[in-house]
Short mmCIF file of C-alpha atoms in Angstrom, two decimals:
data_model
loop_
_atom_site.label_atom_id
_atom_site.label_comp_id
_atom_site.label_asym_id
_atom_site.label_seq_id
_atom_site.Cartn_x
_atom_site.Cartn_y
_atom_site.Cartn_z
CA MET A 1 29.38 -80.91 -76.18
CA SER A 2 29.85 -81.55 -72.48
CA THR A 3 33.23 -82.34 -70.97
CA ALA A 4 33.94 -85.48 -68.99
CA ASP A 5 34.07 -83.37 -65.81
CA GLU A 6 30.65 -81.86 -66.54
CA LEU A 7 29.14 -85.28 -67.22
CA TYR A 8 30.78 -86.68 -64.08
CA ASN A 9 29.25 -83.83 -62.04
CA ALA A 10 25.83 -84.46 -63.60
CA ALA A 11 26.17 -88.15 -62.73
CA ASP A 12 27.04 -87.23 -59.15
CA GLU A 13 23.85 -85.17 -58.89
CA LEU A 14 21.83 -88.10 -60.25
CA LYS A 15 23.48 -90.43 -57.73
CA GLU A 16 22.64 -88.05 -54.88
CA ALA A 17 19.02 -88.00 -56.10
CA GLY A 18 18.95 -91.79 -55.88
CA GLN A 19 18.90 -92.30 -59.64
CA ILE A 20 21.71 -94.83 -59.76
CA ASP A 21 21.00 -96.30 -63.20
CA ALA A 22 20.79 -92.81 -64.72
CA ALA A 23 24.05 -91.89 -62.97
CA ILE A 24 25.74 -94.97 -64.42
CA ASN A 25 24.50 -94.07 -67.89
CA LYS A 26 25.82 -90.52 -67.49
CA LEU A 27 29.19 -91.87 -66.35
CA HIS A 28 29.38 -94.02 -69.46
CA GLU A 29 28.68 -90.86 -71.47
CA ALA A 30 31.66 -89.27 -69.73
CA LEU A 31 33.85 -92.19 -70.75
CA GLY A 32 32.70 -91.64 -74.31
CA VAL A 33 34.22 -88.17 -74.10
CA ASP A 34 37.34 -89.23 -72.17
CA PRO A 35 37.93 -92.96 -71.71
CA ASN A 36 40.81 -92.18 -69.33
CA HIS A 37 38.80 -90.09 -66.86
CA ALA A 38 39.90 -91.72 -63.61
CA LEU A 39 37.16 -90.20 -61.44
CA THR A 40 34.53 -91.65 -63.73
CA HIS A 41 36.04 -95.13 -63.50
CA THR A 42 36.19 -94.75 -59.70
CA ALA A 43 32.52 -93.76 -59.53
CA LEU A 44 31.50 -96.65 -61.79
CA SER A 45 33.43 -99.07 -59.60
CA VAL A 46 31.63 -97.81 -56.50
CA LEU A 47 28.17 -97.81 -58.08
CA TYR A 48 28.56 -101.24 -59.64
CA THR A 49 29.75 -102.59 -56.27
CA ARG A 50 26.62 -101.14 -54.68
CA GLN A 51 24.51 -102.96 -57.26
CA GLY A 52 26.36 -106.22 -56.69
CA LYS A 53 27.78 -106.15 -60.23
CA HIS A 54 31.23 -107.16 -59.08
CA ALA A 55 32.78 -108.02 -62.45
CA GLU A 56 31.99 -104.53 -63.74
CA ALA A 57 33.17 -102.95 -60.49
CA VAL A 58 36.48 -104.79 -60.64
CA GLN A 59 36.97 -103.84 -64.29
CA HIS A 60 36.60 -100.13 -63.56
CA GLY A 61 38.62 -100.33 -60.36
CA LEU A 62 41.51 -101.95 -62.21
CA ARG A 63 41.34 -99.21 -64.83
CA VAL A 64 41.73 -96.60 -62.09
CA CYS A 65 44.85 -98.41 -60.87
CA GLU A 66 46.23 -98.36 -64.41
CA LEU A 67 45.50 -94.65 -64.79
CA GLU A 68 46.74 -93.68 -61.32
CA PRO A 69 49.47 -96.24 -60.56
CA ASN A 70 51.19 -94.07 -57.95
CA ASP A 71 48.06 -93.14 -55.98
CA PRO A 72 47.68 -95.24 -52.82
CA PHE A 73 43.95 -94.47 -52.67
CA SER A 74 43.43 -96.19 -56.04
CA PHE A 75 44.71 -99.43 -54.55
CA THR A 76 42.86 -98.98 -51.24
CA SER A 77 39.65 -98.57 -53.19
CA MET A 78 40.55 -101.56 -55.35
CA SER A 79 41.09 -103.60 -52.20
CA VAL A 80 37.57 -102.80 -50.99
CA THR A 81 36.14 -103.63 -54.42
CA PHE A 82 37.93 -106.98 -54.46
CA MET A 83 36.85 -107.71 -50.89
CA ARG A 84 33.19 -107.06 -51.67
CA ALA A 85 33.54 -109.28 -54.75
CA GLY A 86 34.80 -112.10 -52.51
CA LYS A 87 38.31 -111.95 -53.95
CA ILE A 88 40.24 -111.86 -50.68
CA PRO A 89 43.77 -112.67 -51.95
CA GLU A 90 43.41 -109.92 -54.57
CA ALA A 91 42.10 -107.54 -51.91
CA GLU A 92 45.11 -108.23 -49.71
CA GLU A 93 47.49 -107.71 -52.62
CA ALA A 94 45.88 -104.37 -53.53
CA MET A 95 46.09 -103.21 -49.90
CA ALA A 96 49.77 -104.21 -49.73
CA ARG A 97 50.39 -102.13 -52.87
CA SER A 98 48.61 -99.18 -51.28
CA ARG A 99 50.75 -99.43 -48.15
CA MET A 100 53.92 -99.67 -50.23
CA LEU A 101 52.97 -96.53 -52.15
CA GLN A 102 52.18 -94.69 -48.91
CA GLN A 103 55.63 -95.51 -47.56
CA THR A 104 57.37 -94.14 -50.64
CA ARG A 105 55.74 -90.73 -50.30
#
């Protein structure tokens, strides 16, 4: 059985080859192995944003923020996801959280 990291890496190769749907499927396989694999949720958020599937992108982005609540990048990324989904107040709030976390480091 493959690990979540191995499946994530396989998904990254598929993404680089332009096989976005296959990459998304592989990332969901990774979540089947480890539902708390933050990198996988990050990648799904990015790929779903690219596809214009904003509800799915937001869902995975929020999961990253739950899994990595002290990582400013999680909230910066979430801000971009919200912005592309047209959720500007939420984007501003996520960016404020990122800045706050950066200041406490």
